[in-house]
PDB file of C-alpha atoms in Angstrom:
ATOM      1  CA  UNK J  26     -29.563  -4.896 -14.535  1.00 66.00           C
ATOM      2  CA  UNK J  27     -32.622  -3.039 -13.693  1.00 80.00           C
ATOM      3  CA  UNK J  28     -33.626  -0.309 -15.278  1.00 80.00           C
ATOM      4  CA  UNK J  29     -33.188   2.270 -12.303  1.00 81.00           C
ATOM      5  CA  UNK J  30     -29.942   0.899 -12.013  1.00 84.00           C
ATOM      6  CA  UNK J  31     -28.909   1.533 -15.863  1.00 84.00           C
ATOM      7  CA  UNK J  32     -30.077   5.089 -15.335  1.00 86.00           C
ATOM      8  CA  UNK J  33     -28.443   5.428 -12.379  1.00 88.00           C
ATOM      9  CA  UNK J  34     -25.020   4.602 -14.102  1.00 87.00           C
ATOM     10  CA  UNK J  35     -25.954   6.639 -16.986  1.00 89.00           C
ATOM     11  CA  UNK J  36     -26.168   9.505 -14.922  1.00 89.00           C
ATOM     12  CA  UNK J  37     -22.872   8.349 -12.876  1.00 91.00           C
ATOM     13  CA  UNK J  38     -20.955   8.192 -16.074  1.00 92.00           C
ATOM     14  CA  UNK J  39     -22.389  11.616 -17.253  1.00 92.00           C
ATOM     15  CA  UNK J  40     -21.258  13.670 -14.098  1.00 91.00           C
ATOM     16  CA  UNK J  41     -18.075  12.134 -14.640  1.00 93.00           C
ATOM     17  CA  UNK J  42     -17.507  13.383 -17.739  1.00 93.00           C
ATOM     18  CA  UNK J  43     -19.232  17.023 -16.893  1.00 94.00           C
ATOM     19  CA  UNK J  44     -16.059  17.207 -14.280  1.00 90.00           C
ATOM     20  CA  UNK J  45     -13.584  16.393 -15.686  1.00 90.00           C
ATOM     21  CA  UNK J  46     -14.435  18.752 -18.705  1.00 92.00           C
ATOM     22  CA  UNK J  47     -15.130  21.670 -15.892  1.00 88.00           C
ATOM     23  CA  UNK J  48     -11.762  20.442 -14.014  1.00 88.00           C
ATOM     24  CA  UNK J  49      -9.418  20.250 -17.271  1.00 90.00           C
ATOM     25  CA  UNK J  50      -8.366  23.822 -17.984  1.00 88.00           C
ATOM     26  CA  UNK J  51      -7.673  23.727 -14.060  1.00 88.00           C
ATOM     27  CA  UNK J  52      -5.529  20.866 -14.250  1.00 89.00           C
ATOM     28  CA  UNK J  53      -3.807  22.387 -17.262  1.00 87.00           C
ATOM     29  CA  UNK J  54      -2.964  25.876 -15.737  1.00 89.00           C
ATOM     30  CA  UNK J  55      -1.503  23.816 -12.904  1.00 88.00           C
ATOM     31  CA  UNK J  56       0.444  21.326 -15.350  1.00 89.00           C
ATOM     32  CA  UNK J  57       1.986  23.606 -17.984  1.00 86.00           C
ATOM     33  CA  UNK J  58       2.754  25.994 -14.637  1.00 87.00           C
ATOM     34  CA  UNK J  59       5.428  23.245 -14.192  1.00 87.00           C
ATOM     35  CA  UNK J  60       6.570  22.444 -17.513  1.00 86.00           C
ATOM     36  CA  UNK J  61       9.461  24.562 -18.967  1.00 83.00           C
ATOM     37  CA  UNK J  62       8.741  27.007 -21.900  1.00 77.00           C
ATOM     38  CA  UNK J  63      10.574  25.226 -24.296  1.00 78.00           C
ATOM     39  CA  UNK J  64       8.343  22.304 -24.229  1.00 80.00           C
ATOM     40  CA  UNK J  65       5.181  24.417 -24.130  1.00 78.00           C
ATOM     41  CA  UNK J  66       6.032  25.987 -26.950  1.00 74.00           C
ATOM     42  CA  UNK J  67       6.730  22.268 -28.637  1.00 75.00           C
ATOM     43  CA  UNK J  68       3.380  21.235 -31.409  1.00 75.00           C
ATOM     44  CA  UNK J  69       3.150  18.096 -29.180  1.00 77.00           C
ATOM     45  CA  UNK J  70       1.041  18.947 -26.106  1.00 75.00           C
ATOM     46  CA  UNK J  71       2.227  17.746 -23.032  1.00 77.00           C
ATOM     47  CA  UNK J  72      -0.381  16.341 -20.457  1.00 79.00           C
ATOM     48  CA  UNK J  73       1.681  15.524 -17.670  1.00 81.00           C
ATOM     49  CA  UNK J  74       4.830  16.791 -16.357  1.00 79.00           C
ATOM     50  CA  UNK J  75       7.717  14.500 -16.613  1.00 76.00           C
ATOM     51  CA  UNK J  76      10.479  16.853 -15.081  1.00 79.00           C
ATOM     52  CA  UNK J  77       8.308  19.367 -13.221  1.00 81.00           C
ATOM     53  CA  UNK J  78      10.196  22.620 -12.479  1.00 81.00           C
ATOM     54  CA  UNK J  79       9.677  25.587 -10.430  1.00 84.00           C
ATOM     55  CA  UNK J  80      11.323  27.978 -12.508  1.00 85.00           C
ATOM     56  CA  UNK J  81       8.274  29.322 -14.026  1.00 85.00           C
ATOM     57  CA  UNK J  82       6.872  30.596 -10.339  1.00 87.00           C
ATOM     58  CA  UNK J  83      10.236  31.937  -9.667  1.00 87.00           C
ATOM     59  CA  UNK J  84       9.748  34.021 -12.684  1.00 82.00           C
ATOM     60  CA  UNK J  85       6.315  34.911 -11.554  1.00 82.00           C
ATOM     61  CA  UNK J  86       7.727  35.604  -8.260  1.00 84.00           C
ATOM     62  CA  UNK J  87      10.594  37.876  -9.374  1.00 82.00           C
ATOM     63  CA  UNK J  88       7.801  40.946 -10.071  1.00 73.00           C
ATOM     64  CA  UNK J  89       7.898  42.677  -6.960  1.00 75.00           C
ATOM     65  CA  UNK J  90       4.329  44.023  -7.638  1.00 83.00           C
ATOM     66  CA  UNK J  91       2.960  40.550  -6.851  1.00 86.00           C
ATOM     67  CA  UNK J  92       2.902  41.034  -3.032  1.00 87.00           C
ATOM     68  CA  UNK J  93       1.408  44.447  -3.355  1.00 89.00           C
ATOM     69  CA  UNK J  94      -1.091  43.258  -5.504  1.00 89.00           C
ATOM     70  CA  UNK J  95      -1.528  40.205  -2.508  1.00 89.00           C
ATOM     71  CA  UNK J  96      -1.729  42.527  -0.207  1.00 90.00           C
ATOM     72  CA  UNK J  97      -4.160  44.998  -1.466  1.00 92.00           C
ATOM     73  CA  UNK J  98      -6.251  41.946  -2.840  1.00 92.00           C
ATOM     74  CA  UNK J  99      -6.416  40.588   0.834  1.00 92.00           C
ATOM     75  CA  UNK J 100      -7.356  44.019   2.688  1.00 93.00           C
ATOM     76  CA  UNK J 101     -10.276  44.668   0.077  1.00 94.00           C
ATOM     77  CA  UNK J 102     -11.511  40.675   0.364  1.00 93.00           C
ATOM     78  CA  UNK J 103     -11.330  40.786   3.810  1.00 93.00           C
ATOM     79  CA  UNK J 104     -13.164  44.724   4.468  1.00 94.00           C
ATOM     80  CA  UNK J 105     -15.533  43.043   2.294  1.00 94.00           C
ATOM     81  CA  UNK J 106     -16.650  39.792   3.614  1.00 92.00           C
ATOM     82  CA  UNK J 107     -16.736  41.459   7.031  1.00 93.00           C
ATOM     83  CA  UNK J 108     -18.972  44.318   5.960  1.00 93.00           C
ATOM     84  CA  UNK J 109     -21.160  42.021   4.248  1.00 92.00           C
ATOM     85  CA  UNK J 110     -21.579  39.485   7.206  1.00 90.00           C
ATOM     86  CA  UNK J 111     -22.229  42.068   9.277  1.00 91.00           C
ATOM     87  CA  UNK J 112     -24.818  44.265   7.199  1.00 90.00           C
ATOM     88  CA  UNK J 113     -26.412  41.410   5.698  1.00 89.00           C
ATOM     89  CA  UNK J 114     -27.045  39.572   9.082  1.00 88.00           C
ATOM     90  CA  UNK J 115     -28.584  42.567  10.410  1.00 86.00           C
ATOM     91  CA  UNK J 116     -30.815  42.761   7.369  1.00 86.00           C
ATOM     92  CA  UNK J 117     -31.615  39.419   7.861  1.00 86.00           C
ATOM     93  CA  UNK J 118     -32.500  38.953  11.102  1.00 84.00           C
ATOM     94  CA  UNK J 119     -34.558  41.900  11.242  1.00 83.00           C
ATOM     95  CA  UNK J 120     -36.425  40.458   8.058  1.00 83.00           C
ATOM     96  CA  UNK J 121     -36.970  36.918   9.227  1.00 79.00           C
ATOM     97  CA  UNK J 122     -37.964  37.659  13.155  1.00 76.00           C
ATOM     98  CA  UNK J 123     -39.420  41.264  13.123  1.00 77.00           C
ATOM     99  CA  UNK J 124     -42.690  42.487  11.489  1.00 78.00           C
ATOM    100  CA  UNK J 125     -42.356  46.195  10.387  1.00 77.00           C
ATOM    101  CA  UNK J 126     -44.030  48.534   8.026  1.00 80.00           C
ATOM    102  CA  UNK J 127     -42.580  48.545   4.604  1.00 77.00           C
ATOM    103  CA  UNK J 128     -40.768  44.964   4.999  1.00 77.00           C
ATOM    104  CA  UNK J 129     -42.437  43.987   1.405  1.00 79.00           C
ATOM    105  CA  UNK J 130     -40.667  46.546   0.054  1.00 83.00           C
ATOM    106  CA  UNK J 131     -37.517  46.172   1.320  1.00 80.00           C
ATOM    107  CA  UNK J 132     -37.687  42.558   0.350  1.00 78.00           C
ATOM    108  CA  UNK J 133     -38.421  43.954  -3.096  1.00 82.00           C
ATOM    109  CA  UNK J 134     -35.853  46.599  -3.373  1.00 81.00           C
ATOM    110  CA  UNK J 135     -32.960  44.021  -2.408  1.00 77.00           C
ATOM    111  CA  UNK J 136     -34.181  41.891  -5.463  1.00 77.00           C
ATOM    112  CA  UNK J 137     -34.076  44.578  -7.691  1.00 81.00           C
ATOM    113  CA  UNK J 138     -30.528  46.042  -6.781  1.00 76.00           C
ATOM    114  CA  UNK J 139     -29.171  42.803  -7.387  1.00 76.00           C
ATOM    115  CA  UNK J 140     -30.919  42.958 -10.541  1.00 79.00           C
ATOM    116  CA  UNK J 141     -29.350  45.565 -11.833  1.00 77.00           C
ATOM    117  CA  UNK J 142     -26.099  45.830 -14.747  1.00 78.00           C
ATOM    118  CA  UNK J 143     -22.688  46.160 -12.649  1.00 75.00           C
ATOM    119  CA  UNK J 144     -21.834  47.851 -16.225  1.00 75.00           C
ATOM    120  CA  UNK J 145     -24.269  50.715 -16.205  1.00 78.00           C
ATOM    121  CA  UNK J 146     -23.007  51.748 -12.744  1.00 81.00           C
ATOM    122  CA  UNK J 147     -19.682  52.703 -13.675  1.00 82.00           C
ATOM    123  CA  UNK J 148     -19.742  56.263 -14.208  1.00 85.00           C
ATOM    124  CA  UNK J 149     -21.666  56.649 -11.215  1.00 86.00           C
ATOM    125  CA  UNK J 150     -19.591  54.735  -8.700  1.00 86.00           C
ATOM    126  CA  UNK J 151     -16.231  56.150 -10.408  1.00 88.00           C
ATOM    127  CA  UNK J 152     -17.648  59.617  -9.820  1.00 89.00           C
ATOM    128  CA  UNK J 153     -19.112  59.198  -6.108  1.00 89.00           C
ATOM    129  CA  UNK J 154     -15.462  57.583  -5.118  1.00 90.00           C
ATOM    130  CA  UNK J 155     -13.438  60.005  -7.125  1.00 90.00           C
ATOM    131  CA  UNK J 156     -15.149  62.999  -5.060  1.00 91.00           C
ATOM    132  CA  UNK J 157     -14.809  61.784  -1.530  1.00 90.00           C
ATOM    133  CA  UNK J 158     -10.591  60.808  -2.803  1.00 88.00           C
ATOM    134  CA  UNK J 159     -10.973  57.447  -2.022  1.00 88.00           C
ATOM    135  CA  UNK J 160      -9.569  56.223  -5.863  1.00 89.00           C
ATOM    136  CA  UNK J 161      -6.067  53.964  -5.004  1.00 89.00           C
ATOM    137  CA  UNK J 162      -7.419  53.343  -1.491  1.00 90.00           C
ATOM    138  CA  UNK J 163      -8.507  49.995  -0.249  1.00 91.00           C
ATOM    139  CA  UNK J 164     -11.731  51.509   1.122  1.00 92.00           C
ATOM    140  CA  UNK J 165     -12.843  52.882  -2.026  1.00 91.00           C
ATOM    141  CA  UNK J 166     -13.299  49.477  -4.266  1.00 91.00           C
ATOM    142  CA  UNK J 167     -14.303  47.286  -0.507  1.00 93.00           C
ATOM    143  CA  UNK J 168     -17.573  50.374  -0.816  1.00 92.00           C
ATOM    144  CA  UNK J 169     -18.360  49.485  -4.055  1.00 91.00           C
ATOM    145  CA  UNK J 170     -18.086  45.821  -3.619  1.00 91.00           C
ATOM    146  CA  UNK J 171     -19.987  45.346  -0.195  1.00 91.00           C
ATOM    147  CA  UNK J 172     -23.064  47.229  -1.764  1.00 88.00           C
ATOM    148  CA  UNK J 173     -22.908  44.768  -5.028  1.00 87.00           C
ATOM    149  CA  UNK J 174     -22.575  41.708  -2.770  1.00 89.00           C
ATOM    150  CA  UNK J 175     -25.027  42.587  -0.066  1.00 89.00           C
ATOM    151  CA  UNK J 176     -28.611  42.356  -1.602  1.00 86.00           C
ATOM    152  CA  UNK J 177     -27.871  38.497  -2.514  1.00 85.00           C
ATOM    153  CA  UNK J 178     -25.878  38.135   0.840  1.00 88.00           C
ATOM    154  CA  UNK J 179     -29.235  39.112   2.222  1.00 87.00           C
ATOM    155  CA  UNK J 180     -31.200  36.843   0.580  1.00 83.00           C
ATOM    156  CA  UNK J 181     -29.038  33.978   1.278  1.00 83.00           C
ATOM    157  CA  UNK J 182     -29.012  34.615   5.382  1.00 85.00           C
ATOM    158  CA  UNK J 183     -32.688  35.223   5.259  1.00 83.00           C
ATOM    159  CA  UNK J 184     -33.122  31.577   4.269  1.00 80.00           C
ATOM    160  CA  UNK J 185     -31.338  30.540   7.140  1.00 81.00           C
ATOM    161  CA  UNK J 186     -32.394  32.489   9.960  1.00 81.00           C
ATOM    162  CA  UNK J 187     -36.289  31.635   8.554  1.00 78.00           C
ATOM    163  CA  UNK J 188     -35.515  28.424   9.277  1.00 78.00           C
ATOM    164  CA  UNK J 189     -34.499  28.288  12.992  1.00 78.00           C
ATOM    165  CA  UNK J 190     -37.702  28.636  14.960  1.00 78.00           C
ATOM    166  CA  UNK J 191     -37.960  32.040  16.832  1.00 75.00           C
ATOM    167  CA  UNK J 192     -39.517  29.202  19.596  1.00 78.00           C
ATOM    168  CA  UNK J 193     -35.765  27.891  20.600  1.00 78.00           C
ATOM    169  CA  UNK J 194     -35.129  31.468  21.577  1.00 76.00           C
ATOM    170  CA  UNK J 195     -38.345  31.843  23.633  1.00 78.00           C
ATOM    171  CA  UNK J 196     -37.336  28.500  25.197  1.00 81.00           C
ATOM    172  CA  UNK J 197     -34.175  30.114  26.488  1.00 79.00           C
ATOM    173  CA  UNK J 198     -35.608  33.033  27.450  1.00 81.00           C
ATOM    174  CA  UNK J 199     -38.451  31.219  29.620  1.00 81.00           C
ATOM    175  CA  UNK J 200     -35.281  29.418  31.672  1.00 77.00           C
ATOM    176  CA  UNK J 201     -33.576  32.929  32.480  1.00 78.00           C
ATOM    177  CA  UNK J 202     -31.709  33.643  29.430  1.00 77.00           C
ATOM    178  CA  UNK J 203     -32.216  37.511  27.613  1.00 80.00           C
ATOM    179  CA  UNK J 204     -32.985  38.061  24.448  1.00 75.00           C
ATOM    180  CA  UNK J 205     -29.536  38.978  23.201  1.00 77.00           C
ATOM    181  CA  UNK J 206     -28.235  36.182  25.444  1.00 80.00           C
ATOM    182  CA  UNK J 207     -30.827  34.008  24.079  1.00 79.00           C
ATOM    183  CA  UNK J 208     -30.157  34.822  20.785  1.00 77.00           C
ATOM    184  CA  UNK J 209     -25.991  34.774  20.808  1.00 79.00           C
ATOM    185  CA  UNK J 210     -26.156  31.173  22.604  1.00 80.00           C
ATOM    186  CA  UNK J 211     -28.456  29.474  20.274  1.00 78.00           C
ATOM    187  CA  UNK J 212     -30.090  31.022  17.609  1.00 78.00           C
ATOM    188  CA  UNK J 213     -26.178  32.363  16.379  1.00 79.00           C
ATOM    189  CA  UNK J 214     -24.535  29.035  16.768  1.00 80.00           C
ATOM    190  CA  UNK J 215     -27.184  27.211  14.105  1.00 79.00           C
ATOM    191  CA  UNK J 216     -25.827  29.971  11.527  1.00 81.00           C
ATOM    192  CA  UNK J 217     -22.864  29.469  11.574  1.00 79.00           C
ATOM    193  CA  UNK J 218     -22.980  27.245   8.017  1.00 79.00           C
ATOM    194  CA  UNK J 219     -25.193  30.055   6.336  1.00 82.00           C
ATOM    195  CA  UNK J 220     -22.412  32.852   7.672  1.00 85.00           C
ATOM    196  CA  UNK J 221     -19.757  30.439   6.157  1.00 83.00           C
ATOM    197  CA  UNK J 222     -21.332  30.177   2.576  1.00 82.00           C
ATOM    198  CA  UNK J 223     -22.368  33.779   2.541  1.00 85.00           C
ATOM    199  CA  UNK J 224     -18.745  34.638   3.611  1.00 86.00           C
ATOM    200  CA  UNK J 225     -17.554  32.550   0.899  1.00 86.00           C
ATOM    201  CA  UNK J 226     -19.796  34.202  -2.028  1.00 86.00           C
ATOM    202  CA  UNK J 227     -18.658  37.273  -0.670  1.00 89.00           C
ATOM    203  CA  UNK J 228     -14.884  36.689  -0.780  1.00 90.00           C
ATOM    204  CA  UNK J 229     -15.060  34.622  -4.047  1.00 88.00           C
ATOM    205  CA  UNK J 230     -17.058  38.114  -5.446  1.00 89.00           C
ATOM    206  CA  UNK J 231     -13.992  40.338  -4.540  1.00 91.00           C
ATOM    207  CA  UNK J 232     -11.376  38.315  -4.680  1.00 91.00           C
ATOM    208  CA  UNK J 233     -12.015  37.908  -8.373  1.00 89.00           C
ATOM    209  CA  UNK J 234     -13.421  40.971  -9.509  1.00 89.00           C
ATOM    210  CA  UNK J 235     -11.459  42.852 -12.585  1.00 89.00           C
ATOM    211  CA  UNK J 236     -13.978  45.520 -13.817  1.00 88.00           C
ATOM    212  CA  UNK J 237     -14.549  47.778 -11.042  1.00 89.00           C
ATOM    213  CA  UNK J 238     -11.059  47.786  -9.735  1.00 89.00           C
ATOM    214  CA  UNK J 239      -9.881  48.751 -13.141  1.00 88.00           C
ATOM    215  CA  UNK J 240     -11.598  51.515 -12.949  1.00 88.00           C
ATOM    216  CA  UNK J 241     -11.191  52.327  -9.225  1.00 90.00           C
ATOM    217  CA  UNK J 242      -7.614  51.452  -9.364  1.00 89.00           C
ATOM    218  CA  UNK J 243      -5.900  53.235 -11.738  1.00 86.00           C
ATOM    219  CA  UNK J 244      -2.374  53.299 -10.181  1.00 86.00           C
ATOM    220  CA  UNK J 245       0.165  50.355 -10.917  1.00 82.00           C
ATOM    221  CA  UNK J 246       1.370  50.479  -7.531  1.00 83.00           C
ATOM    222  CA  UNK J 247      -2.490  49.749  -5.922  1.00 87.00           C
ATOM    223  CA  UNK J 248      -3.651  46.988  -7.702  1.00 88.00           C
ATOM    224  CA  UNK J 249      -5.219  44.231  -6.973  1.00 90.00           C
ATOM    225  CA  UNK J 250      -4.094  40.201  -8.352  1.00 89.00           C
ATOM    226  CA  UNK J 251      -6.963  40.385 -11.600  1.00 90.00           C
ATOM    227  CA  UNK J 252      -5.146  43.411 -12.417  1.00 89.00           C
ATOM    228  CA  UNK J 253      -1.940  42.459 -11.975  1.00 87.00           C
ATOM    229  CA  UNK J 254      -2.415  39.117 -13.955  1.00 85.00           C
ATOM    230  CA  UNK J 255      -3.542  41.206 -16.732  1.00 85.00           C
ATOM    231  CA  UNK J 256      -0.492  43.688 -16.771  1.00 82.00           C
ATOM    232  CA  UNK J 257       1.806  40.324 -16.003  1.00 79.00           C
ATOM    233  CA  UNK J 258       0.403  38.658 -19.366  1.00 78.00           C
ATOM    234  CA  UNK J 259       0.930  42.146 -21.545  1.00 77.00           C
ATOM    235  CA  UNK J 260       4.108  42.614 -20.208  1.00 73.00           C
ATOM    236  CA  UNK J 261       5.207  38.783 -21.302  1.00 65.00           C
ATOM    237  CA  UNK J 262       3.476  39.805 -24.561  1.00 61.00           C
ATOM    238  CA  UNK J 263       5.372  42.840 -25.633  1.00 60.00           C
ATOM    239  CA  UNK J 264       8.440  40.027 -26.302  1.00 61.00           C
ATOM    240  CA  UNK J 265       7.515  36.228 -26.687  1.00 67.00           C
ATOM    241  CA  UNK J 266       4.546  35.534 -24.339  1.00 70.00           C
ATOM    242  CA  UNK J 267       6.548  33.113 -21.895  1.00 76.00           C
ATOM    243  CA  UNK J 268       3.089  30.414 -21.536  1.00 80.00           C
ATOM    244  CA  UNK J 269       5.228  28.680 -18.570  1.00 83.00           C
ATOM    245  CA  UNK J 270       5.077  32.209 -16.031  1.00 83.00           C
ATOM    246  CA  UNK J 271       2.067  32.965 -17.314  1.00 84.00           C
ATOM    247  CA  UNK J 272       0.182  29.648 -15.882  1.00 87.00           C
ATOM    248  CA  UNK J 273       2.296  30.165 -12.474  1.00 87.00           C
ATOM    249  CA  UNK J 274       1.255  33.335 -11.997  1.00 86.00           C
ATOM    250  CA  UNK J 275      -2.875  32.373 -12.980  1.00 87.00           C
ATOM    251  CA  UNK J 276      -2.066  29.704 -10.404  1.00 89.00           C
ATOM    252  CA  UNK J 277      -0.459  31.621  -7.745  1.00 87.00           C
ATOM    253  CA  UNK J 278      -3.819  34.181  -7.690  1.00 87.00           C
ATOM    254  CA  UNK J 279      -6.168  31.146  -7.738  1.00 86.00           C
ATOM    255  CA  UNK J 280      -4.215  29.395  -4.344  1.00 85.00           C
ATOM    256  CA  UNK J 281      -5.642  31.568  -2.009  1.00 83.00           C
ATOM    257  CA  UNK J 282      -8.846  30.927  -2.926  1.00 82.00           C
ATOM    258  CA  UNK J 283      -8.449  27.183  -3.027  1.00 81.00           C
ATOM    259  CA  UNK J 284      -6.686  27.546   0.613  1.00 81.00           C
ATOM    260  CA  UNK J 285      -9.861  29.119   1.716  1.00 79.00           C
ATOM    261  CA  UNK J 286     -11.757  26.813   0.479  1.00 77.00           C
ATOM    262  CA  UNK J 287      -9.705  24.027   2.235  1.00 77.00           C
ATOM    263  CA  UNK J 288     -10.536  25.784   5.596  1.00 77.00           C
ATOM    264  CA  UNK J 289     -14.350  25.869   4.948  1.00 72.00           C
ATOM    265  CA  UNK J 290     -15.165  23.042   3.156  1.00 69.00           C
ATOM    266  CA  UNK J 291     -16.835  21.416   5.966  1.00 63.00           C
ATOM    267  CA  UNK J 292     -19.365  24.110   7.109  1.00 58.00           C
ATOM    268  CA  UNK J 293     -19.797  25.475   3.326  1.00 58.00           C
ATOM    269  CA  UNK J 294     -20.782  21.700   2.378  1.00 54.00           C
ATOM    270  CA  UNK J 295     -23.682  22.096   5.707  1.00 52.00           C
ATOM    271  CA  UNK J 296     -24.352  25.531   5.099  1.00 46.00           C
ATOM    272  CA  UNK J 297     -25.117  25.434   1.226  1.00 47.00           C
ATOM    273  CA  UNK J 298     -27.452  22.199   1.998  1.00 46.00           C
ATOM    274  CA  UNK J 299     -29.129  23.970   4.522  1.00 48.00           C
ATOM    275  CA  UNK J 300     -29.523  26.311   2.183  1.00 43.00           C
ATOM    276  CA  UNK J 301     -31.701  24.513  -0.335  1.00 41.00           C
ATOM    277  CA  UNK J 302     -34.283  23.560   2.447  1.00 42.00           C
ATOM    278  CA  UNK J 303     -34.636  26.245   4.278  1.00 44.00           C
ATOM    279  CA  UNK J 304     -36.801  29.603   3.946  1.00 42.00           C
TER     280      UNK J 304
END
């Protein structure tokens, strides 16, 4: 066996290893979601589920603030992904294909923003919401979030849309097409992998954010699934934390988020690659 070769497996048999240590504590949520409490709570641990039972989500399911919490976690994701698309593509195009005064700066300025502690903002962004009433409203927290995710959404599109020549466009325009239409039939096409992995930083960054809503969102009834996780594990705590419900519902707030993964996977996989070469 060559050398290369021995490395090669070395390397093989070390990514292994890194995943499955990284996919473990996924595979156990999912597991002791499905094993009954009593054996949980045995000193043997059990790695697989013999007699799987659903009785644990049921439990989970039974809190009727679950779908509000869906429901407000979906209407914040979604206002946010949208905004961010939308302002960040505009950001980026007019970065990568226009040349205006104080573009260096601007570049700058979105590097520093994202620079700066979510933690320090606080006080600020509690105060600025709580005076226009938006505190308990979707739009407040989906505000807050689209101006955290936006710098680095900006960065990310800039790569791509550096990377398609602004001479396709020109092509187009020189058989008939306008610059809009030029632009919307085949400059916006070739993004469509960068809009897909910016979408999905986006929606992973609100989907699973816990700090800002608590403090946005101080109502029971208008909370979002990291919030209502955390009052679903001290309620189970005030009498004997019930591990079985508490894995169901961790695994029924990470589902959407792997179902939105399922639907993307193919231009994320594209559009991060892209990513790395491009810009």
């Amino acid at each position: 066996m060559t050398p290369a070769r021995i490395r090669r497996t070395l390397l093989s048999i070390l990514a292994i290893v890194i995943a499955a240590v990284w996919a473990f504590p996924v595979y156990w949520m999912v597991s002791s979601s499905l094993i009954p409490t009593a054996v949980l709570n045995s000193f043997i641990p059990t790695f697989f589920p013999s007699r799987p039972t659903g009785s644990n989500y049921a439990g989970a399911l039974a809190d009727g603030s679950f779908y509000r919490a869906l429901g407000m976690s979906l209407a914040i994701t979604l206002t946010v992904v949208v905004a961010c698309l939308l302002f960040a593509f505009l950001a980026a195009l007019a970065i990568s294909r226009f040349r205006f005064r104080g573009r260096t700066s601007f570049v700058i300025a979105v590097l520093v923003v994202q620079m700066l502690p979510a933690e320090g903002l606080f006080i600020a962004q509690y105060k600025m919401v709580a005076s226009v009433g938006l505190l308990d409203s979707v739009i407040g927290p989906s505000v807050i979030y689209t101006a955290a995710v936006v710098p680095f959404t900006i960065w990310m599109l800039r790569g791509f849309v550096a990377g398609i020549p602004a001479d396709l466009e020109e092509a187009a325009m020189v058989d008939g097409l306008s610059r809009f239409g030029a632009f919307m039939r085949i400059t916006f096409p070739l993004l469509a992998p960068g809009l897909v992995a910016s979408g999905v930083y986006a929606f992973l960054q609100a989907w699973n954010e816990f700090t800002v809503a608590l403090v946005l969102l101080p109502s029971e009834a208008n909370q979002t699934l990291p919030l209502w996780l955390r009052g679903f594990v001290q309620a189970s705590a005030t009498r004997e934390t019930d591990w079985g419900q508490v894995m169901a519902a961790s695994t029924l707030v990470a589902v959407p988020v792997i179902v939105f993964f399922l639907i993307v996977q193919g231009r994320l996989t594209s559009g991060l690659v892209a990513g790395a070469v491009k810009g």
